Amino acid sequence: MAILADKNSRVLVQGITGGEGSFHTPRMIEYGTNVVAGVTPGKGGSTWQPEGVANPVPVFDTVEDAVEETGADASVIFVPKRFAPDAVMEAADSGIEVIVAISDGIPINDMVKVYSFMQHTMTTLIGPNCPGLVSVDECKLGIMPNHIFKPGPVGVISRSGTLTYEVVNQLSEGGLGQTTCIGVGGDPIIGTSFLELLMEFEQDSATECVVIVGEIGGSDEEDAAEFIPEMSKPVVAFISGRTAPPGKRMGHAGAIVSGGKGTAESKIKAFEAANTPVADTVPDIVRLCKESLGK
Amino acid sequence: MAILADKNSRVLVQGITGGEGSFHTPRMIEYGTNVVAGVTPGKGGSTWQPEGVANPVPVFDTVEDAVEETGADASVIFVPKRFAPDAVMEAADSGIEVIVAISDGIPINDMVKVYSFMQHTMTTLIGPNCPGLVSVDECKLGIMPNHIFKPGPVGVISRSGTLTYEVVNQLSEGGLGQTTCIGVGGDPIIGTSFLELLMEFEQDSATECVVIVGEIGGSDEEDAAEFIPEMSKPVVAFISGRTAPPGKRMGHAGAIVSGGKGTAESKIKAFEAANTPVADTVPDIVRLCKESLGK
Amino acid sequence: MKIHEYQAKDVFAKYGIPVPPGKVAFSADEVESVAQELGGKVVVKAQVQVGGRGKAGGIKLADSPEDARAKGEQILGMDIKGLPVEKVLVTKAIDIRDEYYVGITLDRDARMLVLIVSAAGGVDIEEVARETPEKIAKVHIDPLVGLQEYQITRAIFGSGVDITKARDIRAIIRKLYECYIAIDGSLAEINPLVVTTDGEVIALDAKINIDDNALFRQPELEKLMEVGADMDAIEAEARHKGIAYVHLSDGNVGVMGNGAGLVMTTMDVVSRAGGKPNNFLDIGGAATPKVVEDAFHLILLDPNVNGIFLNVFGGIVRCDVVAEGMIKAYEKLPRKVPVVLRMTGTNEDIARKMLEGTPLVYESSTETGAAKIVEMLGGQS
Amino acid sequence: MKIHEYQAKDVFAKYGIPVPPGKVAFSADEVESVAQELGGKVVVKAQVQVGGRGKAGGIKLADSPEDARAKGEQILGMDIKGLPVEKVLVTKAIDIRDEYYVGITLDRDARMLVLIVSAAGGVDIEEVARETPEKIAKVHIDPLVGLQEYQITRAIFGSGVDITKARDIRAIIRKLYECYIAIDGSLAEINPLVVTTDGEVIALDAKINIDDNALFRQPELEKLMEVGADMDAIEAEARHKGIAYVHLSDGNVGVMGNGAGLVMTTMDVVSRAGGKPNNFLDIGGAATPKVVEDAFHLILLDPNVNGIFLNVFGGIVRCDVVAEGMIKAYEKLPRKVPVVLRMTGTNEDIARKMLEGTPLVYESSTETGAAKIVEMLGGQS
């Protein structure tokens, strides 16, 4: 079991013939993902089959065509930032249920528009500027390294890339496998945040515990914390950026303490108010998960 | 009983101090409508009390203020066409549940935008370019003549003004009173059409029979006809414009047969396919209603 | 509001849509000099606001300036579907490889704008839609979101056009949408959009309709209005007077009333009673003596009219006021045809009394009124 | 990207927002001649991309051109919060009746734009928001719908401004929104928007931030970029090199790693271990020897740094490749400070072997790595 996507997901890759798309798609297929189609306008009717990929993937001009012909219901977007907002809206408008937008560098005002657009659809958008998601041993939509995941009871949601891998890797090494691991993205405006995903994990029977890897900036951690008391499952939190100074953007556009908002203290306080243990270090996350699961 | 608005509706008038607003508001109050507020930006804090109106009506700068202070939940809009789209969006955005837009002459592209905007709200918009609605002996939101209505079991929906009055008048004279009578408006893009209102009447326990006064143009009558077989109540239809030539706009912007669509024949056929009697004349409507009610 | 092809092309050019070089001409002399200026073969096109100019002989190819003058002479002064040709557009002749259709309009049923693209251009698009709908790609545009690139992609790849021209066509569609919104269009159409033998993509024809309700904020376009350019003389006169009038032209009964729905219904009832309505006329809410007089006058401009049926539902208007206006207006009529008046509402009885002894016949229902006027005109028309 | 007040005023003026007449000056001579041109009293304002200029003495009123020169001399060359003043804006002095605040920015938590209006202008708006939130009117803008008139009405009537000036303020807000969208702003702020004693409404100050991600489609604005204008020298150097670096400046440990979250966490762990991180540095996905070398170089520009902790999670990147780069980069270092390397991922063992016998210390976890570097630097900082 998993959330958002699983082995039955029929996955489309937008920008499959581009640099990023053609690098990561074979790795998704290798992980077992059922990649049924690619989209590159102008290359419709052709197929795409790099070395090591057993079956050629049909390429379409539009997502609409791909959905019609292959029944694709999930999409991973690798197109360059200038075209990414359009690609997201195209996928949503074509009935794709889950979109993972890997593309980074999208202008904020474009994303605010896309976010508003998405509110009027039934589609879930993960990202942009994110590593994607892995439903362990079922499918991968994104760019996370394949080998770090192990099946098990932990759900992971994170705003980071490598830090997520670090957490997942230590969970796996500590004997705690995962259901689904999701990097929600490091931009100020993202399609889906912690709160919605916590709700999904709460519904997922295979998930017994959820790890939230938060960081400074925004109030998504605080919003999520408010929901935790309503959950039947334990949550373990972690916040990076306690030493980050206000007014300085720490790498991603999202990680900034500005106008007195988004501090690590505020987030830790919110989790503590929700009786949620906050780990000091990554090994701590593993320990607290074990405790919460009674192991 | 009635649909959309009743004696408990707390009614706001947007443009209360303008020509139309100040002419029709006293008539609404005379009908028993609970007019709780008016809005005219810049006149907030004052009151409005023309001759013959017992209690002064407080005037606000914004609908938001009016809703907050008076609990208004319905609005009638009399503002000039240039400001009407904004007034509709303001009312919807302020939580008004039912809006009746009397204003006419609104550009189509503005109304297409407003229509799209309304889809993302919980508000019902009647009009624009319409005579409004009367829930008999409960309230009037609009400009229909007060004296023609009688309480009874018939719901009336119409695209016209005077033709609606004619129908209502003859129903009343024929001993068939009404629950709610609604003029949906004569423009190509209107907030609420026959289909949605049929659904409302189907839910209303006091309404035993519905009269649809349609006319040439568009396909709203055809859409409504498709729903009739699912209804528990009889419907009587009437279509005006059988002698109207294609390509010529008959008064309102909506009444035109163009591109082979919107003919009276098509509409009559649709009603007949739904086993709905189509009246040839207004007296015929009264007769068919009586028959359908077993009188 | 409709505008002429040459005006629509000017608007398109302003928004960066490529159109063939050309100029409007009002005389054969001008046609010749424009043809001279352009050089080579030219096309002379009648500028009338009605479809089917080509079939009616209103579009002709000319080999030389002299030939253009001859063609101009033939076309200027022609009558196309009742409209006189007073000007022609002279454009450089284009060698056409493909003819496509691109248009944006309102899809009333979907309550959205719609972009239509088809590889089957140059012909009546409604016919294509009926006969071979698979040749047409449509995408609906939510005006809050605006036309998105993926929608243009869908339309282009779904339309059957040569996709090696996709980039040019995409740019034209983008500009057409920008234009449609900026000018408050209700139609912006390029039919045909051609690919020339040199591979250029050009708008060979141009059609723009502008939303009348939006003219208040389109002062530049409003100047292009030619009242009457798409209507007959009586309709043009009505427009000048600000009265909602539609001419059916082959009936014997003039029909007027207050409210579009009521007037349409009245026409239907007259027809059912055996009469033939000659027009639609809505006097609107303010039935002042002046408006009523203008309305009578308009209706009688058509000599076919030999009787008038006037149907008023007095909601807020008082019947006695209307009756008074009618009586005064009738006195001034140039032709005293039979008039039946049906009124209902406040002070109906007073009105009825006022009409006694006048040539105006009072009736209390639409049906009896229609029967009366038909009877007065001698039964079946 | 931030731009200077004088540049922001030029942008505002382009969109029709009234600003006081003025000109930028780079020397006391220029200040005097601009003051001469403007006539009367002028204000001389330091152009630095940091708040609190006024308190720092960077804004001065001058009575005459001579006085303006004197004030210019005082301000030019000042240091305001670490940034040198290289230019000043000289504007006509305005007689102020009221000072308001008008701004548009992103409300990240609401995922919408927000218009903020307050009658309490001229001071720090965040402080007003904290102390007297009732003095601030906010409306959220859905960018698909755009800023509507009723929203402006709400903001104006809710803000406490003089409503006899509502029409002028409304027009300015409309233009400010148009500007914000057109320039891909992340902030467009007028603080104060003043009503003069003559009743005019003018933007006395102007602040514009532009979304860095959108600069690719704002070539005109990109030209205004002054790399380093709002950062210190090392950060400016990092920006030139395209490396994500943030200077904390008072630490002893240089920190670098791949991925912003991992680097922030590493800083936290170093701090917990008793060290003091001097910087944030993300080498990103492509840990090439060149990038690593540049990164080391940057970190060592601050003489406070006497040790470096490098933390890499090898997801797709191979550890041996990273190790090779590190060893090469270390050889070229101008200052050989202790370096601890923590790496995990593919070929971790090979990497570990490669590092044996080099000055680079390998550690297998973030926590032990942090402890190690702190230990090597002699414990608590």
PDB file of N, CA and C in Angstrom, chain C residues 33-57:
ATOM      1  N   SER C  33      -5.315  52.632 -59.442  1.00  0.00           N
ATOM      2  CA  SER C  33      -4.075  53.191 -58.886  1.00  0.00           C
ATOM      3  C   SER C  33      -3.527  52.320 -57.754  1.00  0.00           C
ATOM      4  N   VAL C  34      -4.433  51.712 -56.943  1.00  0.00           N
ATOM      5  CA  VAL C  34      -3.942  50.798 -55.920  1.00  0.00           C
ATOM      6  C   VAL C  34      -3.264  49.591 -56.579  1.00  0.00           C
ATOM      7  N   ALA C  35      -3.865  49.078 -57.644  1.00  0.00           N
ATOM      8  CA  ALA C  35      -3.303  47.914 -58.346  1.00  0.00           C
ATOM      9  C   ALA C  35      -1.922  48.265 -58.896  1.00  0.00           C
ATOM     10  N   GLN C  36      -1.808  49.454 -59.424  1.00  0.00           N
ATOM     11  CA  GLN C  36      -0.531  49.964 -59.930  1.00  0.00           C
ATOM     12  C   GLN C  36       0.522  49.942 -58.822  1.00  0.00           C
ATOM     13  N   GLU C  37       0.130  50.516 -57.700  1.00  0.00           N
ATOM     14  CA  GLU C  37       1.011  50.578 -56.530  1.00  0.00           C
ATOM     15  C   GLU C  37       1.482  49.197 -56.092  1.00  0.00           C
ATOM     16  N   LEU C  38       0.524  48.272 -56.017  1.00  0.00           N
ATOM     17  CA  LEU C  38       0.853  46.933 -55.519  1.00  0.00           C
ATOM     18  C   LEU C  38       1.700  46.164 -56.516  1.00  0.00           C
ATOM     19  N   GLY C  39       1.439  46.365 -57.819  1.00  0.00           N
ATOM     20  CA  GLY C  39       2.162  45.638 -58.858  1.00  0.00           C
ATOM     21  C   GLY C  39       1.693  44.204 -58.975  1.00  0.00           C
ATOM     22  N   GLY C  40       1.862  43.619 -60.133  1.00  0.00           N
ATOM     23  CA  GLY C  40       1.504  42.212 -60.347  1.00  0.00           C
ATOM     24  C   GLY C  40       0.010  41.981 -60.316  1.00  0.00           C
ATOM     25  N   LYS C  41      -0.335  40.718 -60.117  1.00  0.00           N
ATOM     26  CA  LYS C  41      -1.758  40.371 -60.068  1.00  0.00           C
ATOM     27  C   LYS C  41      -2.370  40.853 -58.759  1.00  0.00           C
ATOM     28  N   VAL C  42      -3.615  41.269 -58.824  1.00  0.00           N
ATOM     29  CA  VAL C  42      -4.320  41.684 -57.611  1.00  0.00           C
ATOM     30  C   VAL C  42      -5.685  41.010 -57.539  1.00  0.00           C
ATOM     31  N   VAL C  43      -6.247  41.062 -56.337  1.00  0.00           N
ATOM     32  CA  VAL C  43      -7.613  40.585 -56.148  1.00  0.00           C
ATOM     33  C   VAL C  43      -8.467  41.780 -55.738  1.00  0.00           C
ATOM     34  N   VAL C  44      -9.650  41.883 -56.374  1.00  0.00           N
ATOM     35  CA  VAL C  44     -10.577  42.962 -56.053  1.00  0.00           C
ATOM     36  C   VAL C  44     -11.757  42.339 -55.307  1.00  0.00           C
ATOM     37  N   LYS C  45     -11.983  42.813 -54.077  1.00  0.00           N
ATOM     38  CA  LYS C  45     -12.988  42.160 -53.222  1.00  0.00           C
ATOM     39  C   LYS C  45     -14.039  43.161 -52.740  1.00  0.00           C
ATOM     40  N   ALA C  46     -15.286  42.843 -53.003  1.00  0.00           N
ATOM     41  CA  ALA C  46     -16.394  43.687 -52.548  1.00  0.00           C
ATOM     42  C   ALA C  46     -16.370  43.771 -51.031  1.00  0.00           C
ATOM     43  N   GLN C  47     -16.556  44.969 -50.492  1.00  0.00           N
ATOM     44  CA  GLN C  47     -16.621  45.140 -49.039  1.00  0.00           C
ATOM     45  C   GLN C  47     -18.080  45.323 -48.633  1.00  0.00           C
ATOM     46  N   VAL C  48     -18.717  44.196 -48.345  1.00  0.00           N
ATOM     47  CA  VAL C  48     -20.095  44.228 -47.834  1.00  0.00           C
ATOM     48  C   VAL C  48     -20.147  43.309 -46.618  1.00  0.00           C
ATOM     49  N   GLN C  49     -20.985  43.674 -45.664  1.00  0.00           N
ATOM     50  CA  GLN C  49     -21.005  42.899 -44.416  1.00  0.00           C
ATOM     51  C   GLN C  49     -22.008  41.763 -44.490  1.00  0.00           C
ATOM     52  N   VAL C  50     -21.702  40.826 -45.422  1.00  0.00           N
ATOM     53  CA  VAL C  50     -22.573  39.678 -45.597  1.00  0.00           C
ATOM     54  C   VAL C  50     -21.720  38.543 -46.158  1.00  0.00           C
ATOM     55  N   GLY C  51     -22.082  37.299 -45.850  1.00  0.00           N
ATOM     56  CA  GLY C  51     -21.320  36.160 -46.360  1.00  0.00           C
ATOM     57  C   GLY C  51     -21.642  35.875 -47.822  1.00  0.00           C
ATOM     58  N   GLY C  52     -20.831  35.011 -48.453  1.00  0.00           N
ATOM     59  CA  GLY C  52     -21.120  34.549 -49.809  1.00  0.00           C
ATOM     60  C   GLY C  52     -20.799  35.553 -50.902  1.00  0.00           C
ATOM     61  N   ARG C  53     -19.831  36.467 -50.603  1.00  0.00           N
ATOM     62  CA  ARG C  53     -19.433  37.446 -51.629  1.00  0.00           C
ATOM     63  C   ARG C  53     -18.872  36.770 -52.869  1.00  0.00           C
ATOM     64  N   GLY C  54     -18.071  35.732 -52.639  1.00  0.00           N
ATOM     65  CA  GLY C  54     -17.395  35.033 -53.736  1.00  0.00           C
ATOM     66  C   GLY C  54     -18.407  34.461 -54.726  1.00  0.00           C
ATOM     67  N   LYS C  55     -19.340  33.711 -54.193  1.00  0.00           N
ATOM     68  CA  LYS C  55     -20.365  33.083 -55.042  1.00  0.00           C
ATOM     69  C   LYS C  55     -21.184  34.120 -55.798  1.00  0.00           C
ATOM     70  N   ALA C  56     -21.370  35.294 -55.160  1.00  0.00           N
ATOM     71  CA  ALA C  56     -22.179  36.341 -55.788  1.00  0.00           C
ATOM     72  C   ALA C  56     -21.369  37.126 -56.818  1.00  0.00           C
ATOM     73  N   GLY C  57     -20.108  36.750 -57.055  1.00  0.00           N
ATOM     74  CA  GLY C  57     -19.293  37.460 -58.037  1.00  0.00           C
ATOM     75  C   GLY C  57     -18.619  38.699 -57.486  1.00  0.00           C
TER      76      GLY C  57
END
